[in-house]
mmCIF file of C-alpha atoms in Angstrom:
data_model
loop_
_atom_site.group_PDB
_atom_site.id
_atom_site.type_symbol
_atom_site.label_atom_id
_atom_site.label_comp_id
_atom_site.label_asym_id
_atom_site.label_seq_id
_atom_site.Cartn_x
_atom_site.Cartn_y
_atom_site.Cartn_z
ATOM 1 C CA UNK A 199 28.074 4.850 30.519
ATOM 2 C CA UNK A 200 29.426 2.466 28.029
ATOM 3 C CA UNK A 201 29.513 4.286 24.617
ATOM 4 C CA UNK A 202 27.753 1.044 21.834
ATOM 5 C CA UNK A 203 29.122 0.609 18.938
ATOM 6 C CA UNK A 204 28.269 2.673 16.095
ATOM 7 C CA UNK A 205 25.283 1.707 13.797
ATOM 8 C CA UNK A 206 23.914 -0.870 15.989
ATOM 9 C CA UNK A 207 20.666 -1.162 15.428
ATOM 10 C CA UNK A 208 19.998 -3.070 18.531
ATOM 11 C CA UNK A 209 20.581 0.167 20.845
ATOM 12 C CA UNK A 210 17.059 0.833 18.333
ATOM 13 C CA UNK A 211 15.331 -1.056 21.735
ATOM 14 C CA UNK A 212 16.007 2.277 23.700
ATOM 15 C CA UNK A 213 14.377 4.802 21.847
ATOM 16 C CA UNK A 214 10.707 5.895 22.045
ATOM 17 C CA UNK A 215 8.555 4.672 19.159
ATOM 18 C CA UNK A 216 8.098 7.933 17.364
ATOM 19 C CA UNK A 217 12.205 8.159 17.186
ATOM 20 C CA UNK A 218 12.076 4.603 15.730
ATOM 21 C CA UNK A 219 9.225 5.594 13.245
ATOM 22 C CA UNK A 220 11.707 8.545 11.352
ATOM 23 C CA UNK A 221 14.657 6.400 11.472
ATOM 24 C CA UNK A 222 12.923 3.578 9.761
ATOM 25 C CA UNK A 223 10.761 6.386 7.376
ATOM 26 C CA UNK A 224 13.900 8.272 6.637
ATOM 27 C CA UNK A 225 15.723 4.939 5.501
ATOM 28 C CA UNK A 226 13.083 3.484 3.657
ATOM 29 C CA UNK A 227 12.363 6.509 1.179
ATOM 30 C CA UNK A 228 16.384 7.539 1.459
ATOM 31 C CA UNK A 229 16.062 5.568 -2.592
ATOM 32 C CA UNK A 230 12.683 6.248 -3.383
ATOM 33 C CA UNK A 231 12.633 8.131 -6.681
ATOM 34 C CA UNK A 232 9.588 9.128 -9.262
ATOM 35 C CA UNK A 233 10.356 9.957 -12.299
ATOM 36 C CA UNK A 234 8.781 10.181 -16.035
ATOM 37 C CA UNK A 235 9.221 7.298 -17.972
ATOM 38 C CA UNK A 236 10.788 8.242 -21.298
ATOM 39 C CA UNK A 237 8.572 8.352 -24.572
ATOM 40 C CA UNK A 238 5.821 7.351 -22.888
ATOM 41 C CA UNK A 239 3.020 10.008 -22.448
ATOM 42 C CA UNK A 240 1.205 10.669 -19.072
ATOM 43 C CA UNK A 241 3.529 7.765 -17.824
ATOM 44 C CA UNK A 242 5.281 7.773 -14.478
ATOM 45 C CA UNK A 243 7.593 5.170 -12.174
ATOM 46 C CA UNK A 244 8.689 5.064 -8.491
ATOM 47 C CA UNK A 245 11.879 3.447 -8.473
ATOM 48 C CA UNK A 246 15.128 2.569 -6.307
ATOM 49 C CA UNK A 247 18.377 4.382 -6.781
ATOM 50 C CA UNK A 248 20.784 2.434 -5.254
ATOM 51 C CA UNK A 249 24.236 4.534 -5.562
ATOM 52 C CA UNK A 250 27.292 2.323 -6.116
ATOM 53 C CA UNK A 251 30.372 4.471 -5.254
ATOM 54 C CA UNK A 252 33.805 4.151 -7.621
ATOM 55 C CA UNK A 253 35.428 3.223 -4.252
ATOM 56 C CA UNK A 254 35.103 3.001 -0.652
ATOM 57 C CA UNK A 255 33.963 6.151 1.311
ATOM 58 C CA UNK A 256 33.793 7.800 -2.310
ATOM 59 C CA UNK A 257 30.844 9.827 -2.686
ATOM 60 C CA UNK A 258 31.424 9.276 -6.818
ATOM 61 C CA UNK A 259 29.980 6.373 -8.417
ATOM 62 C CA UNK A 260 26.944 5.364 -10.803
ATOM 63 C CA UNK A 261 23.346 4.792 -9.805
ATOM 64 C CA UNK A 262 21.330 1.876 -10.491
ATOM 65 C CA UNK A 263 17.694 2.348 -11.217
ATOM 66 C CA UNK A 264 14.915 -0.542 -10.502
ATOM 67 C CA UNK A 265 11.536 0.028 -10.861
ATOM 68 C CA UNK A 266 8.895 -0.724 -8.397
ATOM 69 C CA UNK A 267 5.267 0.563 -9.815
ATOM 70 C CA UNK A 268 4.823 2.019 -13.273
ATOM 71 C CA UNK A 269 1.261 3.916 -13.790
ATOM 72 C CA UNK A 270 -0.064 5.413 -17.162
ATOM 73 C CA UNK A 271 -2.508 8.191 -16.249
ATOM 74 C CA UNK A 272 -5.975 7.308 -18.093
ATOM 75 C CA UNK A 273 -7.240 9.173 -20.693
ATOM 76 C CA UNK A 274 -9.852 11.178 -20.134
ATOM 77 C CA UNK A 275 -12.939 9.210 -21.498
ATOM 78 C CA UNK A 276 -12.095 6.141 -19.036
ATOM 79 C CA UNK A 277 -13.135 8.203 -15.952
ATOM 80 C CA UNK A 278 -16.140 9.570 -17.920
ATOM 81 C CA UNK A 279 -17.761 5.923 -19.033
ATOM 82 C CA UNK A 280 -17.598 5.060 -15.372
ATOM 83 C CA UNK A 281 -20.019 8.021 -14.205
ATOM 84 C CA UNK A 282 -23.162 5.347 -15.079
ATOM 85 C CA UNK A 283 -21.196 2.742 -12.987
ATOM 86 C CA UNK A 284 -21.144 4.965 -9.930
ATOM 87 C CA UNK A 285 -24.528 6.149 -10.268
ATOM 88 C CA UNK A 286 -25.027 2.531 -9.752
ATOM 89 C CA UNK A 287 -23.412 1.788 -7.233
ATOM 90 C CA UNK A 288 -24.855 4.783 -4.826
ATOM 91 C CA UNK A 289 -27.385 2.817 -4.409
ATOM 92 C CA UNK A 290 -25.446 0.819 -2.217
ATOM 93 C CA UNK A 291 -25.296 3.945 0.229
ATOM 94 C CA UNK A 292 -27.755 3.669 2.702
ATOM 95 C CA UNK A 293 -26.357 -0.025 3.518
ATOM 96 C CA UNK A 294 -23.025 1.101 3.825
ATOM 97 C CA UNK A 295 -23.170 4.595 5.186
ATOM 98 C CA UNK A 296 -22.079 3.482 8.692
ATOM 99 C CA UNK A 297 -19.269 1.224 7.144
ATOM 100 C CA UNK A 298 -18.193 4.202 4.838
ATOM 101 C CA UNK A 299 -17.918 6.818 7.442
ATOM 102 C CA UNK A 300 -15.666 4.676 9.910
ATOM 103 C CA UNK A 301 -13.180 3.775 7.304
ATOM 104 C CA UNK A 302 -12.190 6.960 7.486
ATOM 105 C CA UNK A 303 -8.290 7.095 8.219
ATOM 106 C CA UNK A 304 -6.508 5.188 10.118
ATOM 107 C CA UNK A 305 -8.183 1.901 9.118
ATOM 108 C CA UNK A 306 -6.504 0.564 12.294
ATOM 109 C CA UNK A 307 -9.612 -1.240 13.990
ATOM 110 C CA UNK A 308 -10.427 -2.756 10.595
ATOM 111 C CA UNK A 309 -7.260 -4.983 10.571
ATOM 112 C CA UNK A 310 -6.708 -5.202 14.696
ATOM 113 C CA UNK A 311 -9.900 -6.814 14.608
ATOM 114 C CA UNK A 312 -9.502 -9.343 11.574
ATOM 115 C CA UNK A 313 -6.355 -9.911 13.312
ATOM 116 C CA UNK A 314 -6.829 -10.068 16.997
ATOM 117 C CA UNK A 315 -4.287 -7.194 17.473
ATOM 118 C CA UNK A 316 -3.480 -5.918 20.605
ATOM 119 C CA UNK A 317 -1.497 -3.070 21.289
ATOM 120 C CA UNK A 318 0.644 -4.785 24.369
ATOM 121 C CA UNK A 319 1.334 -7.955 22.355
ATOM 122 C CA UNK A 320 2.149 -6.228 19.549
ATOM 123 C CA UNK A 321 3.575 -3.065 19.512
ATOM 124 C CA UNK A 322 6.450 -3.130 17.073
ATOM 125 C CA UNK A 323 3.691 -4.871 14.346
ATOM 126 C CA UNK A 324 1.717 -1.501 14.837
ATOM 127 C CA UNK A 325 4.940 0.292 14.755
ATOM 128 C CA UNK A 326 5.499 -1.150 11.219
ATOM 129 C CA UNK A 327 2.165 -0.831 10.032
ATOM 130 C CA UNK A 328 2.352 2.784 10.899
ATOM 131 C CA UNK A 329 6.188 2.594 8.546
ATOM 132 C CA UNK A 330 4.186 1.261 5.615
ATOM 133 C CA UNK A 331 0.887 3.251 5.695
ATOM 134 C CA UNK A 332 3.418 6.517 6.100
ATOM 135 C CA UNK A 333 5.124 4.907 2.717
ATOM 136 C CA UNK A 334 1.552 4.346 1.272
ATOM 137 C CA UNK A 335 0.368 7.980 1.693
ATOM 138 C CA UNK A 336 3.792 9.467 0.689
ATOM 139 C CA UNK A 337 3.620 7.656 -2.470
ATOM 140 C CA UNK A 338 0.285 8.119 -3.317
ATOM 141 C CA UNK A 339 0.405 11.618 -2.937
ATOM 142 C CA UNK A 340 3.576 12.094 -4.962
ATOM 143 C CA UNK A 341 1.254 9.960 -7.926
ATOM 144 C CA UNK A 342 -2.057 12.017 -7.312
ATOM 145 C CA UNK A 343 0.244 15.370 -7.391
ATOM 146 C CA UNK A 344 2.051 14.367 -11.204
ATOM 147 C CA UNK A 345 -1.550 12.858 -12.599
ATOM 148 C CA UNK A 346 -3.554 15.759 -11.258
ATOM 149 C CA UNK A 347 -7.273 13.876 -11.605
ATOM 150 C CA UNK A 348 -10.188 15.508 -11.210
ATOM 151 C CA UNK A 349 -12.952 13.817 -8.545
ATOM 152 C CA UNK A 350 -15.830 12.288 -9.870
ATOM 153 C CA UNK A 351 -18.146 15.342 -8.238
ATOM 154 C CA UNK A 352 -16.071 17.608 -11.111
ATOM 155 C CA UNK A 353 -17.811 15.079 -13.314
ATOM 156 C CA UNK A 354 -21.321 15.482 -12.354
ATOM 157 C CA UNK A 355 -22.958 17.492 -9.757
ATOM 158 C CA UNK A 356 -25.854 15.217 -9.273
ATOM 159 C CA UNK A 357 -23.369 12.457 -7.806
ATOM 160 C CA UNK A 358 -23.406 14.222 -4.029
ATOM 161 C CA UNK A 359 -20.541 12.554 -2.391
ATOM 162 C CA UNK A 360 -21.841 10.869 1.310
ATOM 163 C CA UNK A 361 -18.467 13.069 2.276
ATOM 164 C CA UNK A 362 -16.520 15.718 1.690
ATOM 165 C CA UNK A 363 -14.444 15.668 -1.219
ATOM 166 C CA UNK A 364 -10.683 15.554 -0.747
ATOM 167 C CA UNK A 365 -8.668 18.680 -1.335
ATOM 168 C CA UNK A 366 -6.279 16.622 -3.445
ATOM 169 C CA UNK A 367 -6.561 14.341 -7.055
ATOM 170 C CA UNK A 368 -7.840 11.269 -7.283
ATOM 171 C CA UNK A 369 -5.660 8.832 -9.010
ATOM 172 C CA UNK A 370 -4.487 6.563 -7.455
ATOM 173 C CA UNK A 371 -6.697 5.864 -4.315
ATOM 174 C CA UNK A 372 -4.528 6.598 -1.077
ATOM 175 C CA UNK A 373 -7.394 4.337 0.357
ATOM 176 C CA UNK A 374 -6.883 1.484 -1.696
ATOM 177 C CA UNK A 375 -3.210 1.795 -1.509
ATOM 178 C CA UNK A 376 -3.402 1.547 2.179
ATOM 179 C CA UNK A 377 -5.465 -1.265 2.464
ATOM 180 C CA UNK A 378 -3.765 -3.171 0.208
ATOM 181 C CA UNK A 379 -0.082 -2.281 1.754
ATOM 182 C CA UNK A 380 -1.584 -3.211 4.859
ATOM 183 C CA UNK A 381 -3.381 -6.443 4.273
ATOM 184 C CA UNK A 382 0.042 -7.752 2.398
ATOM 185 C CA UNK A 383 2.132 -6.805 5.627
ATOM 186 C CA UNK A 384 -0.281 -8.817 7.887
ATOM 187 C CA UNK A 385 0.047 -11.612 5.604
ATOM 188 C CA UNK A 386 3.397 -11.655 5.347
ATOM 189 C CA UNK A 387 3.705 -11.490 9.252
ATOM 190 C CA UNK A 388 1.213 -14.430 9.419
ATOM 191 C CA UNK A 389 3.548 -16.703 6.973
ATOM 192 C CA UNK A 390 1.984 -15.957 3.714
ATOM 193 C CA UNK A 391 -0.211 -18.836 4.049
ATOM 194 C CA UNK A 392 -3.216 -18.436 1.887
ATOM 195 C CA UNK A 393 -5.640 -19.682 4.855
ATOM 196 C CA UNK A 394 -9.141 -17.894 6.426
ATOM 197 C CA UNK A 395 -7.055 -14.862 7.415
ATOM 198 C CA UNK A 396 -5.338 -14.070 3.899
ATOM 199 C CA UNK A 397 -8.436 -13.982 2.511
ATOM 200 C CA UNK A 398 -10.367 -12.238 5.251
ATOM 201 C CA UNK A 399 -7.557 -9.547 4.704
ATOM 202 C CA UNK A 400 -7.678 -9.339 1.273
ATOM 203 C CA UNK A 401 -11.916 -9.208 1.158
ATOM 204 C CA UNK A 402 -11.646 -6.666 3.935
ATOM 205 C CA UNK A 403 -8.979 -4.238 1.298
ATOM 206 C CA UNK A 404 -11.440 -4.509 -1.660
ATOM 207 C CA UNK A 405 -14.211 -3.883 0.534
ATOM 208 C CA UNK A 406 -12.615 -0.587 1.725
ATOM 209 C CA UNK A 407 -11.923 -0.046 -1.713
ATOM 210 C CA UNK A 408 -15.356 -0.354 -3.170
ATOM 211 C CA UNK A 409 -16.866 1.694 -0.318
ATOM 212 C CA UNK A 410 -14.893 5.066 -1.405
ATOM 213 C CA UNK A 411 -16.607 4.567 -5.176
ATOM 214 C CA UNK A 412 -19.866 3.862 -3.165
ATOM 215 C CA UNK A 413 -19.387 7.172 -1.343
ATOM 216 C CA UNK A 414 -18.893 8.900 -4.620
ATOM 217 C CA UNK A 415 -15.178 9.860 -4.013
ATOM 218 C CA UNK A 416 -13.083 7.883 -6.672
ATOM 219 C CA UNK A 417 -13.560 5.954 -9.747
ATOM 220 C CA UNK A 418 -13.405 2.266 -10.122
ATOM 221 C CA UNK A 419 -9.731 2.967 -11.792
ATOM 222 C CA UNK A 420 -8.700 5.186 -9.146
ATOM 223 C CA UNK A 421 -8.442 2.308 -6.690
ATOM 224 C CA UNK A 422 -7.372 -0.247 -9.131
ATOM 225 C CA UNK A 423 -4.123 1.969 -9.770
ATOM 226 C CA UNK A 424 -3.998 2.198 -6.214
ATOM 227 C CA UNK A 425 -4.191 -1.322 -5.347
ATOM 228 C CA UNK A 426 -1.210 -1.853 -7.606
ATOM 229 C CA UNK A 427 0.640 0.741 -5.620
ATOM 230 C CA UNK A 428 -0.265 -1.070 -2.364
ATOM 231 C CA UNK A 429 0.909 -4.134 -3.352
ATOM 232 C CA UNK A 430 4.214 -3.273 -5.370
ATOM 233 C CA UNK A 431 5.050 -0.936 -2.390
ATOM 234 C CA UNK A 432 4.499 -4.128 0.397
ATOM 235 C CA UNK A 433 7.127 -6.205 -1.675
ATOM 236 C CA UNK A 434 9.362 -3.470 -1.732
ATOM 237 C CA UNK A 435 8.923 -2.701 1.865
ATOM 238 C CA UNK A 436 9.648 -6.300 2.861
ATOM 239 C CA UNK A 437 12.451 -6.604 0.591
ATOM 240 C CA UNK A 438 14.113 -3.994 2.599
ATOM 241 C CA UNK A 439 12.759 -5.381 6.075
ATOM 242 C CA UNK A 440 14.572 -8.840 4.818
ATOM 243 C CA UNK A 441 11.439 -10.566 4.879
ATOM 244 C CA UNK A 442 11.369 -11.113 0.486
ATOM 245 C CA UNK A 443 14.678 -11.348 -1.618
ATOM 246 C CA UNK A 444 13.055 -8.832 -4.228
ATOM 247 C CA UNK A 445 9.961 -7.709 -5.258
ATOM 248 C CA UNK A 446 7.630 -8.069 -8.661
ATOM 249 C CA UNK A 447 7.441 -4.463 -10.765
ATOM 250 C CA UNK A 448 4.049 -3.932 -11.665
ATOM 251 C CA UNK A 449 2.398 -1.864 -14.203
ATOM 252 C CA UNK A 450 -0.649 0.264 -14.582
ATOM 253 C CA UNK A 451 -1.851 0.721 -17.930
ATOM 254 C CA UNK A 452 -6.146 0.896 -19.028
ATOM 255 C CA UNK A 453 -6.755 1.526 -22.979
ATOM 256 C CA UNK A 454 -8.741 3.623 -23.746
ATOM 257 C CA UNK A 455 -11.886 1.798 -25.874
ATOM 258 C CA UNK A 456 -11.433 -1.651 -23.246
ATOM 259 C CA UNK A 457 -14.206 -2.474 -20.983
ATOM 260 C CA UNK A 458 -12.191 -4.933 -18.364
ATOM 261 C CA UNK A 459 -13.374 -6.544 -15.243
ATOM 262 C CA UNK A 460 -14.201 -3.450 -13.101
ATOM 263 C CA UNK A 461 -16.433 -1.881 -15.775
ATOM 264 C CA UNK A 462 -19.530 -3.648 -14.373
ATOM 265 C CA UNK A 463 -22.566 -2.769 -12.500
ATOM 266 C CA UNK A 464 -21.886 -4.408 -9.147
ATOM 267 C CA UNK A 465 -18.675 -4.626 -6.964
ATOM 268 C CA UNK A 466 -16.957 -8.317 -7.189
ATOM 269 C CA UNK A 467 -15.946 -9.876 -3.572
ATOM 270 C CA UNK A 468 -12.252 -8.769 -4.462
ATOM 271 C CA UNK A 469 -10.425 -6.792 -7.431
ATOM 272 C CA UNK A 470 -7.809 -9.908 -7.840
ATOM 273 C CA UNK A 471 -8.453 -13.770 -7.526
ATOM 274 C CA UNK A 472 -6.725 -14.190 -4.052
ATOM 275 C CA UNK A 473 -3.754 -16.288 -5.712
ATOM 276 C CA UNK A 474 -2.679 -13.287 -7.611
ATOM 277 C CA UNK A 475 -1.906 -11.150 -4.371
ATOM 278 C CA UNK A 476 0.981 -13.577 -3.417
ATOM 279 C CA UNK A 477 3.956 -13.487 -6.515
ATOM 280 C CA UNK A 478 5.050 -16.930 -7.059
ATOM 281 C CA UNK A 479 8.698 -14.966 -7.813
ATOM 282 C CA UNK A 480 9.039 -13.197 -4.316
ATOM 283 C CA UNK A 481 11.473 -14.749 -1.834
ATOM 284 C CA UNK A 482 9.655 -17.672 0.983
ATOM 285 C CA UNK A 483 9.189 -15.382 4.010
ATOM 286 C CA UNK A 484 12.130 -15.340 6.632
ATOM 287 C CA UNK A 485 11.120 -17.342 9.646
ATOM 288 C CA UNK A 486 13.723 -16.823 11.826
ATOM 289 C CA UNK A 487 15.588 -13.297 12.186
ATOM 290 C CA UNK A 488 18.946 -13.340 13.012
ATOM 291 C CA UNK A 489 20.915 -10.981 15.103
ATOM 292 C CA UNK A 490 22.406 -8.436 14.151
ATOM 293 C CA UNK A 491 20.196 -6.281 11.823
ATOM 294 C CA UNK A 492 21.373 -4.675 8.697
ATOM 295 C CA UNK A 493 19.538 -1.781 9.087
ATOM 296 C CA UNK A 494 16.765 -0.425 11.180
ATOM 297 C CA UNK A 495 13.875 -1.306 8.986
ATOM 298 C CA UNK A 496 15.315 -4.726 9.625
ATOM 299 C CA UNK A 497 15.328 -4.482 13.190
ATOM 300 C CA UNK A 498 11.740 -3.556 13.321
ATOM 301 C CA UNK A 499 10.459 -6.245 11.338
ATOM 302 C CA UNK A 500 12.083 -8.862 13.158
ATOM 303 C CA UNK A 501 10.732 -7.793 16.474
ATOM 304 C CA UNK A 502 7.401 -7.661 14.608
ATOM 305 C CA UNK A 503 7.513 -11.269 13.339
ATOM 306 C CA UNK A 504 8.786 -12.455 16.977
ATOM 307 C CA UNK A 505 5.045 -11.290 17.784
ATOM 308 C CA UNK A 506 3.392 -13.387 15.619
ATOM 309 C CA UNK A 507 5.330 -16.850 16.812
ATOM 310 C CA UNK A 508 2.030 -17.955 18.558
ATOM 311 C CA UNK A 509 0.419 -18.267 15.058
ATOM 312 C CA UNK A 510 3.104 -20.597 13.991
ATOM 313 C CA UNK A 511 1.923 -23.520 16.376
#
């Protein structure tokens, strides 16, 4: 056989998806760093290392640090105030009980169907889905594991979650994050136009949301820090895949005595206004992928995006 040439990424066609999914995994969190913010209690940041060495094939150099997601752990009394809010909103529970238990992970039939997936048209867009909810979870556990945060049921006994209670912390919501990482990938792929789908994407995220403070399993701010995480970790994700020419750091911070937005008795129809899911900083989405790509998260995007040309007509 003809030996390729080496790092080219377009011999990535051959392998079998699951070799494809720890190449791309392995590259994207290759920089991925958390680390404590100085002087700044109960505060914590994922960022990028990006090493720079002193010369070429040197493994000396200096490291360059950019922050993706910043997130303040909330005091205490936050997650108590919002025990009456919950109470609340398990009333919602007999509606949603159905909805609730088949959100469960994956949310995959959630988004195939908002979306009209289907698994032989697009098999590389599931393929990069599955990259950035493995990104979502890996972060968000890595967040819940430095925050440590009780569940609401170590609260209150009387709340009786609809499920089990996970055998991990609550802030942020791995839920939330995943929605939200998701519905920003599926928008991207669709052009970032801020049409019926966009917002049937970003509806269907705070939905998912709500549902896992309806089911007595986080707090309000649990999937508020995790929606930040969601969508701070998409722009970084498609920064790498080429698709955005940087991403927007965001920060997580609740004071103590405030009462924002999400302190209210009922669930709003989304936990942004749509425009804010879209930074007006990040990079216009690449239309056209040329050959050949820099690196194998690249690769995999681009043969995602070829999927979605039918949407462009």
């Amino acid at each position: 056989p003809k030996m390729p040439t080496c790092a080219d990424f377009d011999q990535m066609e051959k392998w079998e998806p699951i070799v494809r999914f720890y190449v791309c995994l392995s590259e994207v969190l290759s920089d991925l760093q958390l680390a404590v913010v100085p002087k700044v209690s109960d505060t914590f940041a994922l960022q990028q290392c990006v090493h720079t060495p002193s010369s070429a094939g040197s493994l000396d150099g200096s490291y360059l640090s950019k922050p993706i997601v910043t997130i303040t752990r909330p005091h205490q009394g936050v997650f108590g105030k919002q025990l009456r809010l919950m109470q609340a909103w398990a009333e919602l529970r007999e509606d949603r009980a159905t909805e609730v238990i088949s959100e469960m992970p994956p949310q995959v039939p959630f988004w195939s169907a908002t979306c009209n997936l289907q698994p032989s048209r697009h098999r590389h867009t599931f393929e990069f889905i599955n990259l950035a909810l493995a990104l979502a979870a890996i972060s968000a556990f890595r967040f819940k594991q430095v925050f440590a945060c009780p569940r609401p049921a170590a609260y209150w006994a009387g709340l009786q979650p609809m499920l089990p209670t996970p055998e991990h912390s609550a802030l942020p919501s791995g839920h939330a994050t995943e929605a939200f990482m998701a519905a920003r990938v599926l928008s991207a792929l669709n052009g970032n136009r801020e049409g019926k789908l966009f917002e049937a994407l970003m509806t269907q995220a705070s939905r998912v949301a709500i549902n896992r403070t309806v089911a007595g399993l986080h707090f309000p701010v649990d999937s508020l820090a995790g929606q930040k995480l969601g969508n701070s970790l998409a722009e970084f994700l498609l920064t790498q895949a080429g698709a955005y020419s940087t991403w927007d750091e965001r920060k997580f911070f609740v004071k103590p005595n405030t009462n924002p937005d999400y302190l209210q008795r009922r669930p709003k129809k989304s936990y942004e206004a749509s425009t804010k899911h879209l930074q007006s900083t990040a990079a216009d989405q690449l239309k056209v992928c040329t050959p050949p790509a820099a690196s194998a998260i690249q690769w995999l995007w681009c043969k995602a995006l070829g999927e979605w040309q039918d949407y462009e007509k």
